[in-house]
GROMACS .gro file of C-alpha atoms in nm:
model
  442
    1UNK     CA    1   3.581  -1.290   1.412
    2UNK     CA    2   3.570  -1.645   1.355
    3UNK     CA    3   3.303  -1.712   1.104
    4UNK     CA    4   3.135  -2.031   1.103
    5UNK     CA    5   3.037  -2.269   0.856
    6UNK     CA    6   2.821  -2.540   1.075
    7UNK     CA    7   2.577  -2.428   1.320
    8UNK     CA    8   2.755  -2.263   1.593
    9UNK     CA    9   2.671  -2.071   1.940
   10UNK     CA   10   2.764  -1.690   1.891
   11UNK     CA   11   3.154  -1.617   1.941
   12UNK     CA   12   3.084  -1.379   2.192
   13UNK     CA   13   2.996  -1.691   2.449
   14UNK     CA   14   3.269  -1.621   2.626
   15UNK     CA   15   3.117  -1.279   2.721
   16UNK     CA   16   2.774  -1.335   2.730
   17UNK     CA   17   2.793  -1.718   2.943
   18UNK     CA   18   2.493  -1.818   2.828
   19UNK     CA   19   2.587  -2.035   2.555
   20UNK     CA   20   2.567  -2.445   2.538
   21UNK     CA   21   2.891  -2.606   2.429
   22UNK     CA   22   2.930  -2.595   2.006
   23UNK     CA   23   3.013  -2.966   2.010
   24UNK     CA   24   2.901  -3.270   2.205
   25UNK     CA   25   2.972  -3.644   2.111
   26UNK     CA   26   2.795  -3.770   1.875
   27UNK     CA   27   2.565  -4.020   2.071
   28UNK     CA   28   2.485  -3.730   2.373
   29UNK     CA   29   2.404  -3.427   2.091
   30UNK     CA   30   2.123  -3.679   1.952
   31UNK     CA   31   1.998  -3.756   2.303
   32UNK     CA   32   2.016  -3.407   2.430
   33UNK     CA   33   1.820  -3.272   2.164
   34UNK     CA   34   1.546  -3.563   2.175
   35UNK     CA   35   1.537  -3.517   2.540
   36UNK     CA   36   1.601  -3.156   2.635
   37UNK     CA   37   1.664  -2.930   2.364
   38UNK     CA   38   1.316  -2.801   2.235
   39UNK     CA   39   1.083  -2.838   2.526
   40UNK     CA   40   0.757  -2.899   2.488
   41UNK     CA   41   0.719  -3.028   2.111
   42UNK     CA   42   0.435  -3.046   1.894
   43UNK     CA   43   0.090  -3.138   2.065
   44UNK     CA   44   0.309  -3.130   2.436
   45UNK     CA   45   0.233  -2.795   2.552
   46UNK     CA   46   0.357  -2.685   2.885
   47UNK     CA   47   0.366  -2.400   3.089
   48UNK     CA   48   0.705  -2.290   2.987
   49UNK     CA   49   0.570  -2.285   2.631
   50UNK     CA   50   0.616  -1.955   2.423
   51UNK     CA   51   0.348  -1.783   2.621
   52UNK     CA   52   0.223  -1.856   3.006
   53UNK     CA   53  -0.121  -2.034   2.974
   54UNK     CA   54  -0.160  -2.066   2.575
   55UNK     CA   55   0.000  -2.328   2.351
   56UNK     CA   56   0.245  -2.267   2.069
   57UNK     CA   57   0.081  -2.473   1.853
   58UNK     CA   58   0.357  -2.648   1.667
   59UNK     CA   59   0.654  -2.467   1.837
   60UNK     CA   60   0.909  -2.658   2.002
   61UNK     CA   61   1.002  -2.351   2.187
   62UNK     CA   62   1.102  -2.351   2.553
   63UNK     CA   63   1.087  -2.013   2.779
   64UNK     CA   64   1.062  -2.224   3.087
   65UNK     CA   65   1.458  -2.164   3.181
   66UNK     CA   66   1.687  -1.775   3.176
   67UNK     CA   67   1.745  -1.773   2.781
   68UNK     CA   68   1.588  -1.778   2.519
   69UNK     CA   69   1.724  -1.881   2.196
   70UNK     CA   70   1.716  -1.695   1.878
   71UNK     CA   71   1.802  -1.750   1.568
   72UNK     CA   72   2.090  -1.571   1.267
   73UNK     CA   73   2.143  -1.680   0.952
   74UNK     CA   74   2.352  -1.531   0.729
   75UNK     CA   75   2.640  -1.590   0.432
   76UNK     CA   76   2.935  -1.617   0.628
   77UNK     CA   77   3.080  -1.782   0.312
   78UNK     CA   78   3.047  -1.756  -0.058
   79UNK     CA   79   2.984  -1.405  -0.287
   80UNK     CA   80   2.800  -1.272  -0.033
   81UNK     CA   81   2.973  -1.234   0.253
   82UNK     CA   82   3.103  -0.976   0.187
   83UNK     CA   83   2.731  -0.806   0.223
   84UNK     CA   84   2.617  -1.059   0.518
   85UNK     CA   85   2.907  -1.064   0.801
   86UNK     CA   86   2.864  -0.712   0.948
   87UNK     CA   87   2.463  -0.767   0.972
   88UNK     CA   88   2.567  -1.104   1.102
   89UNK     CA   89   2.807  -0.864   1.371
   90UNK     CA   90   2.549  -0.571   1.411
   91UNK     CA   91   2.286  -0.850   1.521
   92UNK     CA   92   2.564  -0.996   1.807
   93UNK     CA   93   2.597  -0.632   1.911
   94UNK     CA   94   2.226  -0.597   1.947
   95UNK     CA   95   2.196  -0.927   2.117
   96UNK     CA   96   2.515  -0.807   2.357
   97UNK     CA   97   2.281  -0.462   2.438
   98UNK     CA   98   1.972  -0.640   2.473
   99UNK     CA   99   2.117  -0.875   2.724
  100UNK     CA  100   2.333  -0.596   2.937
  101UNK     CA  101   2.006  -0.468   2.984
  102UNK     CA  102   1.841  -0.718   3.123
  103UNK     CA  103   1.725  -0.996   2.824
  104UNK     CA  104   1.386  -0.992   2.709
  105UNK     CA  105   1.084  -1.048   2.960
  106UNK     CA  106   1.406  -1.110   3.185
  107UNK     CA  107   1.542  -1.372   2.951
  108UNK     CA  108   1.916  -1.375   2.786
  109UNK     CA  109   1.928  -1.422   2.475
  110UNK     CA  110   2.083  -1.746   2.372
  111UNK     CA  111   2.251  -1.676   1.980
  112UNK     CA  112   2.191  -2.015   1.739
  113UNK     CA  113   2.355  -1.920   1.386
  114UNK     CA  114   2.344  -2.045   1.066
  115UNK     CA  115   2.583  -1.990   0.759
  116UNK     CA  116   2.342  -1.947   0.443
  117UNK     CA  117   2.671  -2.003   0.267
  118UNK     CA  118   2.522  -1.780  -0.016
  119UNK     CA  119   2.326  -2.016  -0.137
  120UNK     CA  120   1.914  -2.032  -0.110
  121UNK     CA  121   1.827  -2.401  -0.089
  122UNK     CA  122   2.105  -2.391   0.196
  123UNK     CA  123   1.886  -2.062   0.370
  124UNK     CA  124   1.582  -2.292   0.334
  125UNK     CA  125   1.731  -2.597   0.483
  126UNK     CA  126   1.892  -2.443   0.774
  127UNK     CA  127   1.637  -2.234   0.895
  128UNK     CA  128   1.427  -2.499   0.943
  129UNK     CA  129   1.691  -2.658   1.104
  130UNK     CA  130   1.650  -2.313   1.352
  131UNK     CA  131   1.274  -2.378   1.356
  132UNK     CA  132   1.258  -2.767   1.438
  133UNK     CA  133   1.571  -2.874   1.585
  134UNK     CA  134   1.699  -2.579   1.749
  135UNK     CA  135   1.355  -2.431   1.859
  136UNK     CA  136   1.418  -2.014   1.831
  137UNK     CA  137   1.187  -1.793   1.925
  138UNK     CA  138   1.256  -1.580   1.561
  139UNK     CA  139   1.530  -1.591   1.341
  140UNK     CA  140   1.705  -1.299   1.163
  141UNK     CA  141   1.901  -1.293   0.879
  142UNK     CA  142   1.871  -1.318   0.472
  143UNK     CA  143   2.011  -1.100   0.216
  144UNK     CA  144   1.925  -1.179  -0.092
  145UNK     CA  145   1.544  -1.182  -0.259
  146UNK     CA  146   1.601  -1.581  -0.368
  147UNK     CA  147   1.776  -1.643   0.014
  148UNK     CA  148   1.436  -1.509   0.125
  149UNK     CA  149   1.173  -1.652  -0.114
  150UNK     CA  150   1.391  -1.978  -0.066
  151UNK     CA  151   1.289  -1.960   0.324
  152UNK     CA  152   0.928  -1.833   0.315
  153UNK     CA  153   0.717  -2.160   0.307
  154UNK     CA  154   0.939  -2.291   0.565
  155UNK     CA  155   0.860  -1.988   0.807
  156UNK     CA  156   0.484  -2.031   0.687
  157UNK     CA  157   0.491  -2.397   0.716
  158UNK     CA  158   0.573  -2.366   1.081
  159UNK     CA  159   0.395  -2.035   1.180
  160UNK     CA  160   0.763  -1.847   1.279
  161UNK     CA  161   0.857  -1.542   1.230
  162UNK     CA  162   1.184  -1.439   0.998
  163UNK     CA  163   1.316  -1.051   1.020
  164UNK     CA  164   1.479  -0.978   0.733
  165UNK     CA  165   1.707  -0.673   0.703
  166UNK     CA  166   1.752  -0.599   0.363
  167UNK     CA  167   1.612  -0.365   0.053
  168UNK     CA  168   1.450  -0.570  -0.204
  169UNK     CA  169   1.178  -0.563  -0.473
  170UNK     CA  170   0.828  -0.539  -0.324
  171UNK     CA  171   0.558  -0.744  -0.447
  172UNK     CA  172   0.538  -0.957  -0.142
  173UNK     CA  173   0.397  -0.923   0.192
  174UNK     CA  174   0.413  -1.256   0.454
  175UNK     CA  175   0.259  -1.266   0.798
  176UNK     CA  176   0.541  -1.456   0.869
  177UNK     CA  177   0.788  -1.182   0.756
  178UNK     CA  178   0.889  -0.850   0.900
  179UNK     CA  179   1.073  -0.651   0.608
  180UNK     CA  180   1.312  -0.414   0.804
  181UNK     CA  181   1.453  -0.315   0.445
  182UNK     CA  182   1.312  -0.066   0.199
  183UNK     CA  183   1.088  -0.158  -0.050
  184UNK     CA  184   1.050  -0.026  -0.401
  185UNK     CA  185   0.851   0.265  -0.324
  186UNK     CA  186   1.134   0.356  -0.027
  187UNK     CA  187   1.456   0.353  -0.266
  188UNK     CA  188   1.413   0.232  -0.623
  189UNK     CA  189   1.109   0.502  -0.729
  190UNK     CA  190   1.318   0.790  -0.502
  191UNK     CA  191   1.651   0.673  -0.652
  192UNK     CA  192   1.439   0.705  -1.039
  193UNK     CA  193   1.298   1.041  -0.879
  194UNK     CA  194   1.665   1.187  -0.803
  195UNK     CA  195   1.805   1.058  -1.124
  196UNK     CA  196   1.545   1.229  -1.336
  197UNK     CA  197   1.451   1.540  -1.149
  198UNK     CA  198   1.738   1.635  -0.992
  199UNK     CA  199   2.014   1.534  -1.212
  200UNK     CA  200   1.812   1.548  -1.609
  201UNK     CA  201   1.849   1.189  -1.703
  202UNK     CA  202   1.650   1.117  -1.960
  203UNK     CA  203   1.829   0.782  -2.031
  204UNK     CA  204   1.879   0.453  -1.857
  205UNK     CA  205   2.112   0.106  -1.894
  206UNK     CA  206   2.052  -0.171  -1.685
  207UNK     CA  207   2.270  -0.377  -1.523
  208UNK     CA  208   2.184  -0.608  -1.260
  209UNK     CA  209   2.256  -0.981  -1.121
  210UNK     CA  210   2.045  -1.272  -1.257
  211UNK     CA  211   1.805  -1.308  -1.001
  212UNK     CA  212   1.452  -1.236  -0.839
  213UNK     CA  213   1.516  -0.873  -0.721
  214UNK     CA  214   1.736  -0.728  -1.031
  215UNK     CA  215   1.471  -0.878  -1.271
  216UNK     CA  216   1.176  -0.794  -1.047
  217UNK     CA  217   1.343  -0.421  -0.977
  218UNK     CA  218   1.402  -0.371  -1.354
  219UNK     CA  219   1.052  -0.465  -1.463
  220UNK     CA  220   0.946  -0.187  -1.238
  221UNK     CA  221   1.201   0.054  -1.380
  222UNK     CA  222   1.092   0.005  -1.717
  223UNK     CA  223   0.736   0.092  -1.629
  224UNK     CA  224   0.864   0.397  -1.423
  225UNK     CA  225   1.059   0.462  -1.741
  226UNK     CA  226   0.737   0.446  -1.984
  227UNK     CA  227   0.534   0.699  -1.789
  228UNK     CA  228   0.823   0.952  -1.746
  229UNK     CA  229   0.962   0.985  -2.082
  230UNK     CA  230   1.273   0.803  -1.923
  231UNK     CA  231   1.468   0.562  -2.260
  232UNK     CA  232   1.606   0.228  -2.115
  233UNK     CA  233   1.899   0.158  -2.359
  234UNK     CA  234   2.033  -0.148  -2.245
  235UNK     CA  235   1.964  -0.433  -1.980
  236UNK     CA  236   2.190  -0.679  -1.894
  237UNK     CA  237   2.232  -0.951  -1.620
  238UNK     CA  238   2.498  -1.193  -1.509
  239UNK     CA  239   2.502  -1.433  -1.198
  240UNK     CA  240   2.598  -1.422  -0.892
  241UNK     CA  241   2.967  -1.408  -0.826
  242UNK     CA  242   3.050  -1.300  -1.205
  243UNK     CA  243   3.407  -1.124  -1.273
  244UNK     CA  244   3.377  -1.077  -1.606
  245UNK     CA  245   3.221  -0.763  -1.694
  246UNK     CA  246   3.439  -0.656  -1.977
  247UNK     CA  247   3.157  -0.762  -2.244
  248UNK     CA  248   2.909  -0.572  -2.017
  249UNK     CA  249   3.086  -0.251  -1.977
  250UNK     CA  250   3.170  -0.229  -2.362
  251UNK     CA  251   2.829  -0.204  -2.367
  252UNK     CA  252   2.749   0.003  -2.161
  253UNK     CA  253   3.012   0.258  -2.248
  254UNK     CA  254   2.886   0.229  -2.624
  255UNK     CA  255   2.522   0.296  -2.522
  256UNK     CA  256   2.590   0.640  -2.419
  257UNK     CA  257   2.329   0.664  -2.153
  258UNK     CA  258   2.286   0.946  -1.909
  259UNK     CA  259   2.337   0.687  -1.562
  260UNK     CA  260   2.336   0.325  -1.530
  261UNK     CA  261   2.121   0.156  -1.282
  262UNK     CA  262   2.336  -0.142  -1.063
  263UNK     CA  263   2.161  -0.365  -0.898
  264UNK     CA  264   2.439  -0.635  -0.906
  265UNK     CA  265   2.489  -0.760  -0.534
  266UNK     CA  266   2.792  -0.932  -0.333
  267UNK     CA  267   3.127  -0.924  -0.501
  268UNK     CA  268   3.039  -0.892  -0.858
  269UNK     CA  269   3.041  -0.530  -0.802
  270UNK     CA  270   3.431  -0.538  -0.719
  271UNK     CA  271   3.494  -0.642  -1.066
  272UNK     CA  272   3.194  -0.410  -1.255
  273UNK     CA  273   3.365  -0.104  -1.107
  274UNK     CA  274   3.712  -0.205  -1.215
  275UNK     CA  275   3.582  -0.300  -1.553
  276UNK     CA  276   3.381   0.058  -1.583
  277UNK     CA  277   3.657   0.303  -1.433
  278UNK     CA  278   3.921   0.082  -1.672
  279UNK     CA  279   3.756   0.175  -1.993
  280UNK     CA  280   3.755   0.533  -1.930
  281UNK     CA  281   3.440   0.590  -1.771
  282UNK     CA  282   3.358   0.823  -1.433
  283UNK     CA  283   3.069   0.983  -1.228
  284UNK     CA  284   3.052   1.313  -1.439
  285UNK     CA  285   3.037   1.123  -1.765
  286UNK     CA  286   2.789   0.844  -1.656
  287UNK     CA  287   2.709   0.806  -1.294
  288UNK     CA  288   2.617   0.491  -1.119
  289UNK     CA  289   2.286   0.494  -0.900
  290UNK     CA  290   2.371   0.153  -0.687
  291UNK     CA  291   2.060  -0.015  -0.461
  292UNK     CA  292   2.314  -0.275  -0.306
  293UNK     CA  293   2.631  -0.110  -0.224
  294UNK     CA  294   2.694   0.058   0.091
  295UNK     CA  295   2.998   0.092   0.328
  296UNK     CA  296   3.085  -0.253   0.386
  297UNK     CA  297   3.088  -0.315   0.023
  298UNK     CA  298   3.300   0.030  -0.055
  299UNK     CA  299   3.581  -0.094   0.111
  300UNK     CA  300   3.588  -0.445  -0.080
  301UNK     CA  301   3.572  -0.243  -0.399
  302UNK     CA  302   3.791  -0.002  -0.328
  303UNK     CA  303   3.664   0.363  -0.237
  304UNK     CA  304   3.888   0.514  -0.534
  305UNK     CA  305   3.681   0.264  -0.780
  306UNK     CA  306   3.377   0.395  -0.677
  307UNK     CA  307   3.465   0.745  -0.545
  308UNK     CA  308   3.145   1.000  -0.663
  309UNK     CA  309   2.892   0.705  -0.750
  310UNK     CA  310   2.554   0.760  -0.627
  311UNK     CA  311   2.369   0.547  -0.375
  312UNK     CA  312   2.003   0.471  -0.272
  313UNK     CA  313   1.914   0.369   0.094
  314UNK     CA  314   1.799   0.471   0.426
  315UNK     CA  315   2.120   0.552   0.635
  316UNK     CA  316   2.416   0.654   0.618
  317UNK     CA  317   2.717   0.618   0.853
  318UNK     CA  318   2.734   0.970   0.819
  319UNK     CA  319   2.391   1.021   0.915
  320UNK     CA  320   2.396   1.298   1.177
  321UNK     CA  321   2.133   1.239   1.460
  322UNK     CA  322   2.227   1.130   1.826
  323UNK     CA  323   2.132   0.744   1.838
  324UNK     CA  324   2.347   0.687   1.487
  325UNK     CA  325   2.662   0.838   1.659
  326UNK     CA  326   2.617   0.616   1.953
  327UNK     CA  327   2.552   0.350   1.748
  328UNK     CA  328   2.875   0.385   1.531
  329UNK     CA  329   3.090   0.429   1.817
  330UNK     CA  330   2.943   0.116   2.012
  331UNK     CA  331   3.013  -0.084   1.664
  332UNK     CA  332   3.348   0.044   1.607
  333UNK     CA  333   3.444  -0.056   1.999
  334UNK     CA  334   3.286  -0.398   1.924
  335UNK     CA  335   3.423  -0.448   1.615
  336UNK     CA  336   3.763  -0.252   1.552
  337UNK     CA  337   3.771   0.115   1.499
  338UNK     CA  338   3.837   0.082   1.150
  339UNK     CA  339   3.469  -0.078   1.052
  340UNK     CA  340   3.234   0.054   0.935
  341UNK     CA  341   2.808   0.085   0.979
  342UNK     CA  342   2.564   0.075   0.641
  343UNK     CA  343   2.219   0.031   0.573
  344UNK     CA  344   2.136  -0.329   0.584
  345UNK     CA  345   2.352  -0.420   0.880
  346UNK     CA  346   2.184  -0.130   1.100
  347UNK     CA  347   1.805  -0.256   1.004
  348UNK     CA  348   1.915  -0.597   1.102
  349UNK     CA  349   1.996  -0.406   1.431
  350UNK     CA  350   1.712  -0.224   1.475
  351UNK     CA  351   1.462  -0.531   1.406
  352UNK     CA  352   1.608  -0.725   1.702
  353UNK     CA  353   1.537  -0.435   1.913
  354UNK     CA  354   1.204  -0.397   1.745
  355UNK     CA  355   1.149  -0.782   1.798
  356UNK     CA  356   1.206  -0.743   2.172
  357UNK     CA  357   0.952  -0.419   2.225
  358UNK     CA  358   0.701  -0.678   2.055
  359UNK     CA  359   0.777  -0.953   2.265
  360UNK     CA  360   0.752  -0.727   2.583
  361UNK     CA  361   0.451  -0.585   2.448
  362UNK     CA  362   0.287  -0.886   2.413
  363UNK     CA  363   0.446  -1.000   2.731
  364UNK     CA  364   0.431  -1.345   2.535
  365UNK     CA  365   0.727  -1.534   2.273
  366UNK     CA  366   0.447  -1.694   2.055
  367UNK     CA  367   0.454  -1.597   1.711
  368UNK     CA  368   0.098  -1.448   1.724
  369UNK     CA  369   0.096  -1.284   2.011
  370UNK     CA  370   0.449  -1.104   1.883
  371UNK     CA  371   0.292  -1.072   1.548
  372UNK     CA  372  -0.040  -0.866   1.691
  373UNK     CA  373   0.177  -0.621   1.897
  374UNK     CA  374   0.398  -0.504   1.597
  375UNK     CA  375   0.183  -0.198   1.532
  376UNK     CA  376   0.198  -0.100   1.927
  377UNK     CA  377   0.576  -0.059   1.938
  378UNK     CA  378   0.848   0.184   1.794
  379UNK     CA  379   1.207   0.247   1.831
  380UNK     CA  380   1.471   0.518   1.825
  381UNK     CA  381   1.705   0.367   1.579
  382UNK     CA  382   1.989   0.501   1.434
  383UNK     CA  383   1.812   0.602   1.104
  384UNK     CA  384   1.494   0.741   1.285
  385UNK     CA  385   1.230   0.638   1.448
  386UNK     CA  386   1.120   0.292   1.337
  387UNK     CA  387   0.778   0.117   1.310
  388UNK     CA  388   0.653  -0.134   1.162
  389UNK     CA  389   0.295  -0.075   0.962
  390UNK     CA  390   0.048  -0.352   1.112
  391UNK     CA  391  -0.092  -0.414   0.755
  392UNK     CA  392   0.249  -0.544   0.586
  393UNK     CA  393   0.474  -0.550   0.840
  394UNK     CA  394   0.712  -0.331   0.626
  395UNK     CA  395   0.917  -0.066   0.814
  396UNK     CA  396   0.845   0.329   0.751
  397UNK     CA  397   1.148   0.454   0.632
  398UNK     CA  398   1.277   0.789   0.492
  399UNK     CA  399   1.424   0.754   0.156
  400UNK     CA  400   1.821   0.942   0.100
  401UNK     CA  401   2.023   0.949  -0.216
  402UNK     CA  402   2.412   0.964  -0.148
  403UNK     CA  403   2.750   0.978  -0.303
  404UNK     CA  404   3.057   0.798  -0.237
  405UNK     CA  405   3.356   1.028  -0.091
  406UNK     CA  406   3.741   0.920  -0.095
  407UNK     CA  407   3.716   0.809   0.241
  408UNK     CA  408   3.495   0.523   0.149
  409UNK     CA  409   3.218   0.671   0.344
  410UNK     CA  410   2.890   0.773   0.145
  411UNK     CA  411   2.768   1.207   0.197
  412UNK     CA  412   2.365   1.219   0.225
  413UNK     CA  413   2.331   1.453  -0.063
  414UNK     CA  414   1.951   1.418  -0.101
  415UNK     CA  415   1.638   1.258   0.118
  416UNK     CA  416   1.272   1.302   0.148
  417UNK     CA  417   1.143   1.560   0.384
  418UNK     CA  418   0.986   1.330   0.584
  419UNK     CA  419   0.945   0.942   0.650
  420UNK     CA  420   0.733   0.704   0.361
  421UNK     CA  421   0.508   0.437   0.465
  422UNK     CA  422   0.577   0.118   0.290
  423UNK     CA  423   0.362  -0.004  -0.022
  424UNK     CA  424   0.519  -0.304  -0.142
  425UNK     CA  425   0.271  -0.362  -0.410
  426UNK     CA  426   0.281   0.010  -0.547
  427UNK     CA  427  -0.086   0.063  -0.494
  428UNK     CA  428  -0.041   0.436  -0.508
  429UNK     CA  429   0.087   0.462  -0.829
  430UNK     CA  430  -0.117   0.413  -1.132
  431UNK     CA  431   0.143   0.324  -1.336
  432UNK     CA  432   0.234   0.023  -1.154
  433UNK     CA  433  -0.096  -0.092  -1.145
  434UNK     CA  434  -0.068  -0.381  -1.407
  435UNK     CA  435   0.319  -0.457  -1.246
  436UNK     CA  436   0.188  -0.750  -0.987
  437UNK     CA  437  -0.004  -0.933  -1.271
  438UNK     CA  438   0.281  -0.964  -1.483
  439UNK     CA  439   0.544  -1.047  -1.275
  440UNK     CA  440   0.653  -1.438  -1.243
  441UNK     CA  441   0.915  -1.397  -0.983
  442UNK     CA  442   0.900  -1.758  -0.828
   0.00000   0.00000   0.00000
């Protein structure tokens, strides 16, 4: 697959046959943008704007034709490409399937893709471009919380919708974001419960990348630890993309903690686990619970480097449901027999189908109409029935703990009896009452 470093139309253009040419002479491109690309501009509503009979406000979305533009924004370069490329691929798979089934309200999806390049400022800049220049109906993507927080004011200022596919630290709920990954009570807290109740852990060492998600997650972990008599023996952070873990791993080893709680992101995990193994640590002596390593990352790290280690997600490729078996088969058919599926890419895939259902329930592409339809739809996703809680726009999720096997897949070793409602502000936990006020995540 050719990965774009500049705005482009999906590489599946030839199959879909609905995309505009990627390149135009500069003068012609400017003229096309000014005259036709966005349809009705702000203050110029037409019958083809977002919804029949209503104005789309400041949106330049054009619904008068037989296609509808949708934006994908993923890091296809930089340190996060190891994780985000597969999200782009799963979104593309969903778009292909939806188009083959008749599209959305009879319109074919036209993908406009941007490379966030693993930089929050680029995510903000290019999401604004998708909204204001490409005039997309909705945007799907982002990974790090830093990228999400950089994009959030862009979507709020333009009253546009972002579908964010990755687990995160909670403490946020914007009416312009639909959160398709787990929030804290659906991943981090169940992971801690598993370590304490199932593995008997009484002490932890915290290792994370130095940005919003790990620091906020660890603030929550420390509050949980205080409530549950769990000792935190160390806490270290390193910039995204770091590859030298000699000092951190030596501290981890000397701490003699019962387990490591890992919130590293991107390709830093490769260096961390190689160093962890090089000093003789192993899952029996000091297991690592990771919340950002899925099947895709294991391929990059090497299964032998993480075999036996623990992960906390809501979806694994090994999940035995008819919907998942079909999903895995279709993804491999599209991307190659050796490719793997994972939680964030499954959540992204699911979110595009949920958006389609919301649009068709609303009979409109307008932001306010789509948002209002969220509570009325669901989707039989690979992970199980998926539905947004309309009050906070997070998905209901089933927490699952997995253990990496020798083949690079993750076997489910524990899961909750039923799906858990999202509680992004941890209102259901007395010990978390002071966290929101004490956090400074900006």
